[in-house]
PDB file of C-alpha atoms in Angstrom:
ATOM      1  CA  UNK E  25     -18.626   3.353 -19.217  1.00 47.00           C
ATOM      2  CA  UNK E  26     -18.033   3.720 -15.841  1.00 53.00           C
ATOM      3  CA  UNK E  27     -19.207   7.169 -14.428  1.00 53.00           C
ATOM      4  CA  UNK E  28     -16.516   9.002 -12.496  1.00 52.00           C
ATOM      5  CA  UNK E  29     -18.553  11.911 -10.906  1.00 59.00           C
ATOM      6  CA  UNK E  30     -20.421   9.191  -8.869  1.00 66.00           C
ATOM      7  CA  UNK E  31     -17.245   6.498  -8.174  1.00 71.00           C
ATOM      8  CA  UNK E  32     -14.265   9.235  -7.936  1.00 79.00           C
ATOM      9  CA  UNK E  33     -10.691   8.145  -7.247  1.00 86.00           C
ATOM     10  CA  UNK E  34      -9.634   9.562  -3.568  1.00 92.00           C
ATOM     11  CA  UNK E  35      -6.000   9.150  -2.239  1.00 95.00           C
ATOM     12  CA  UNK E  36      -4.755   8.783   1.363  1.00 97.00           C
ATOM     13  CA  UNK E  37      -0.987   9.202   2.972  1.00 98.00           C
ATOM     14  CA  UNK E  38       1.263   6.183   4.087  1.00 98.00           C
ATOM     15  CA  UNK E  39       4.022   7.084   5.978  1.00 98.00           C
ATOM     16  CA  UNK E  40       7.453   5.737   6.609  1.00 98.00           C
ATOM     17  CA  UNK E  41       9.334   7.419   9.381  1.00 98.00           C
ATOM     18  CA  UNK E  42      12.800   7.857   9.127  1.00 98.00           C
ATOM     19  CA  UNK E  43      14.810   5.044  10.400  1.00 98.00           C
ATOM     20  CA  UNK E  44      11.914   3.154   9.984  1.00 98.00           C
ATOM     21  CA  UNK E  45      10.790   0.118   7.490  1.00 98.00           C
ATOM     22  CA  UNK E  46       6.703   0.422   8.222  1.00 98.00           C
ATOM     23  CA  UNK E  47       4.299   2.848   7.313  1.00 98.00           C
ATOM     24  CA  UNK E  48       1.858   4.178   9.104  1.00 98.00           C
ATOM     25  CA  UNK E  49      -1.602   2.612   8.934  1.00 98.00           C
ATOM     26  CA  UNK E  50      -4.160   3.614   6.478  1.00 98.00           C
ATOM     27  CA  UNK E  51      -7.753   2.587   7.231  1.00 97.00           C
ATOM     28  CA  UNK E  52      -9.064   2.338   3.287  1.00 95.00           C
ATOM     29  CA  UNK E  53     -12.631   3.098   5.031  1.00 90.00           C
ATOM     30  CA  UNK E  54     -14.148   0.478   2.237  1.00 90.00           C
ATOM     31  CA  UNK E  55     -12.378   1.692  -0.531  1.00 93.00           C
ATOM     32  CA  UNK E  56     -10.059  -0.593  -2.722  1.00 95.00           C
ATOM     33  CA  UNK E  57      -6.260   0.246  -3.328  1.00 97.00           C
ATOM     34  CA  UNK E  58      -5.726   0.538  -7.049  1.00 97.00           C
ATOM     35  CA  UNK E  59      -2.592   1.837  -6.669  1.00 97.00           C
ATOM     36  CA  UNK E  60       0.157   4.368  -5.102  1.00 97.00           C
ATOM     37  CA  UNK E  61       2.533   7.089  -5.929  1.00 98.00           C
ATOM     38  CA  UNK E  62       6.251   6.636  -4.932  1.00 98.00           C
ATOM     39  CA  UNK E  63       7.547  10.064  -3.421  1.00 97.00           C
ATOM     40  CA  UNK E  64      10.949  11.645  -5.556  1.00 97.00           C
ATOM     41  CA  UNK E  65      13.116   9.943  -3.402  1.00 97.00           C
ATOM     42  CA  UNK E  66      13.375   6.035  -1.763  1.00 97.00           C
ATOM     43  CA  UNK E  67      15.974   4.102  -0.424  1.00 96.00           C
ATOM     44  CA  UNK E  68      15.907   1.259  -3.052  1.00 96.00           C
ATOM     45  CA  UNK E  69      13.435  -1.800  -2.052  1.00 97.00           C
ATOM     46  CA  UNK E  70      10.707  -3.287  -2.953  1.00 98.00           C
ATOM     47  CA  UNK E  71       7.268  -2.272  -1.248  1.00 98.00           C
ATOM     48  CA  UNK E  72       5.535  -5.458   0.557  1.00 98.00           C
ATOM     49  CA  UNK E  73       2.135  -4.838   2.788  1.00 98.00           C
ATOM     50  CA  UNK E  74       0.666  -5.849   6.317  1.00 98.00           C
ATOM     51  CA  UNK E  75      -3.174  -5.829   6.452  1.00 98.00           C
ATOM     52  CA  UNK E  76      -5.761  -5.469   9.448  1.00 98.00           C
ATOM     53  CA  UNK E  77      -8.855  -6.668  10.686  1.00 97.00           C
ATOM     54  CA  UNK E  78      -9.564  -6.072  14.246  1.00 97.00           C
ATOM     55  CA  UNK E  79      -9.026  -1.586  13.471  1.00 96.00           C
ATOM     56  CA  UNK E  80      -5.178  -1.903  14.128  1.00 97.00           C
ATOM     57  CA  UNK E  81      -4.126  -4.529  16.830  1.00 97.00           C
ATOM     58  CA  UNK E  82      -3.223  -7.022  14.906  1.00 98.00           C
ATOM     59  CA  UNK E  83      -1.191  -7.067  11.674  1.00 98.00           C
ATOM     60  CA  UNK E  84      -0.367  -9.987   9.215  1.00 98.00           C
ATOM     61  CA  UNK E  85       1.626  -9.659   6.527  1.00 98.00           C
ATOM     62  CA  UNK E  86       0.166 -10.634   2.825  1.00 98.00           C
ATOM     63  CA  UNK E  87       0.133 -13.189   0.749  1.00 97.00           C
ATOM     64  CA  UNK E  88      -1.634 -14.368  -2.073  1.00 95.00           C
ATOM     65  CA  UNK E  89      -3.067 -17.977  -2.192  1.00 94.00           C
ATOM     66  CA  UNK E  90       0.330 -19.138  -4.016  1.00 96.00           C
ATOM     67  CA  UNK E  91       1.873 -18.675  -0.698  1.00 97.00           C
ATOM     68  CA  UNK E  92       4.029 -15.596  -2.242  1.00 97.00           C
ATOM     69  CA  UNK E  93       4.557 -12.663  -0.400  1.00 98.00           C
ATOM     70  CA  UNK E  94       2.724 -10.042  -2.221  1.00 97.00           C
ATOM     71  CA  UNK E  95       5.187  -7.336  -3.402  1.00 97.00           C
ATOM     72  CA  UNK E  96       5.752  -5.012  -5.749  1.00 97.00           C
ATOM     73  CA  UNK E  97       8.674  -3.758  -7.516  1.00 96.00           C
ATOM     74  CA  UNK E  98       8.779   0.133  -7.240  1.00 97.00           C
ATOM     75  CA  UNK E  99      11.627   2.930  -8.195  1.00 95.00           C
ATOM     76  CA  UNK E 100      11.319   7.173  -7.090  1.00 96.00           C
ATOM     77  CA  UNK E 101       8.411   8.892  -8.867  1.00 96.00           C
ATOM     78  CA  UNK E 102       6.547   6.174 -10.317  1.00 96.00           C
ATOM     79  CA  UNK E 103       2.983   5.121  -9.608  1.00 97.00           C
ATOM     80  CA  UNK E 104       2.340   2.180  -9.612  1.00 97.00           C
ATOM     81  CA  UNK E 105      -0.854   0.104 -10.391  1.00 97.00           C
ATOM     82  CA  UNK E 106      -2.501  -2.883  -8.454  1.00 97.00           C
ATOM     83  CA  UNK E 107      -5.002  -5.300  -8.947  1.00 96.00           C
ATOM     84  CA  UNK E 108      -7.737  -3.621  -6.850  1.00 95.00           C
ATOM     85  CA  UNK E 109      -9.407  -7.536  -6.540  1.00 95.00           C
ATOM     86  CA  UNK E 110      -6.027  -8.239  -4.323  1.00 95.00           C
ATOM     87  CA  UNK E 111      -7.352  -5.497  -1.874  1.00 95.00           C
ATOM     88  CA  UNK E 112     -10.882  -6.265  -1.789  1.00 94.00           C
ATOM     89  CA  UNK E 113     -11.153  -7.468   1.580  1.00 93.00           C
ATOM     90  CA  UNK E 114      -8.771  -5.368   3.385  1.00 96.00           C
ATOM     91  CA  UNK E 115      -9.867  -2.688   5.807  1.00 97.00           C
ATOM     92  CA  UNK E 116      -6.029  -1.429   7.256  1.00 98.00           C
ATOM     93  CA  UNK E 117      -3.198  -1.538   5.497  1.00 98.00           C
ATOM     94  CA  UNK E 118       0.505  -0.694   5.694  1.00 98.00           C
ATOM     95  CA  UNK E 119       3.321  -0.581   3.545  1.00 98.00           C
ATOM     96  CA  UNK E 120       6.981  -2.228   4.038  1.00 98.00           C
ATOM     97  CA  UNK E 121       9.620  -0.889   2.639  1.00 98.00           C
ATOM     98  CA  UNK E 122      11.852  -4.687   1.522  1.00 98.00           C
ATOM     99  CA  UNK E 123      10.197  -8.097   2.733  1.00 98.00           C
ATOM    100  CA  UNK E 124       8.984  -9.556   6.002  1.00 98.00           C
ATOM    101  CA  UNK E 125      12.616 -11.433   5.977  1.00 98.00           C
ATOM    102  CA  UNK E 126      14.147  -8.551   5.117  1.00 98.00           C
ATOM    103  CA  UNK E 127      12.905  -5.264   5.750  1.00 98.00           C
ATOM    104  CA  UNK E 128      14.877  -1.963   4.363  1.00 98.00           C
ATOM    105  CA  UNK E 129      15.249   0.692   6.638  1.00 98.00           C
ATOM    106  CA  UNK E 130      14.710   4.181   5.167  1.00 98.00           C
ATOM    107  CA  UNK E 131      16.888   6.760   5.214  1.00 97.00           C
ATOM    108  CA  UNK E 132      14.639   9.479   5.863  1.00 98.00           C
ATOM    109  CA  UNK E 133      10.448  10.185   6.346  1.00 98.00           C
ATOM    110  CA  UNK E 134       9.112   8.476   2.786  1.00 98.00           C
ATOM    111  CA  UNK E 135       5.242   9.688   2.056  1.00 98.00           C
ATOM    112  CA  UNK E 136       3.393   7.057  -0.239  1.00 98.00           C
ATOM    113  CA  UNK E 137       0.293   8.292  -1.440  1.00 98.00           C
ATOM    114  CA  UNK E 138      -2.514   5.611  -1.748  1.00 98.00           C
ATOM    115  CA  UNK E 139      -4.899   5.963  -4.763  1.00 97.00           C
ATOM    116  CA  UNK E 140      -8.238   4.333  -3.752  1.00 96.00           C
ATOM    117  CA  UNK E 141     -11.661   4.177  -5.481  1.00 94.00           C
ATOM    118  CA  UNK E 142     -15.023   2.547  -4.436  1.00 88.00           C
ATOM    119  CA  UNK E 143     -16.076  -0.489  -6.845  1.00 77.00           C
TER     120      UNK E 143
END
């Protein structure tokens, strides 16, 4: 059984400006994304992600070996759960509101919160 006092889950901000289809960047600081909270309202889309590895300069958007965009299907309120293996080597991330081909603008500051945990 895993033991939670020593491997606790922490959570970090993503933030989508208004007008905007990117978040902010969120260095995991070796943590693994298990998952993230949609705030109570979103302009309906999907939620893709760019990842990091030179602290920020550079961005490339993620996909899996497939050669699928990874994505995930979200709605207001929900959390929702990842495969924390998917994020095991990235060190930045940001969130996309739509697609790389087609990114959804939204309608007003969106706050994602990231729920992380070390493995």
């Amino acid at each position: 059984m895993p033991n939670f006092l020593q491997n606790p889950l922490g959570t970090e901000t993503a933030v989508i400006s208004t007008g905007g289809s990117l978040s902010t960047a969120v260095n995991l600081g070796g943590l693994r994304l298990f998952g993230f909270v949609m705030p109570s309202t979103w302009t309906a889309a999907s939620i893709s992600f760019q990842v990091s590895y030179d602290g920020g300069l550079t961005w490339s958007d993620m996909y899996d070996a497939a050669g699928e965009e990874m994505a995930a299907s979200v709605s207001v309120a929900r959390c929702v759960i990842l495969d924390p293996i998917d994020f095991a080597a990235v060190p930045m991330i940001r969130l996309r509101s739509g697609t790389a081909a087609t990114p959804v603008v939204q309608e007003a500051e969106r706050a994602i919160t990231l729920v992380l945990r070390s493995v």
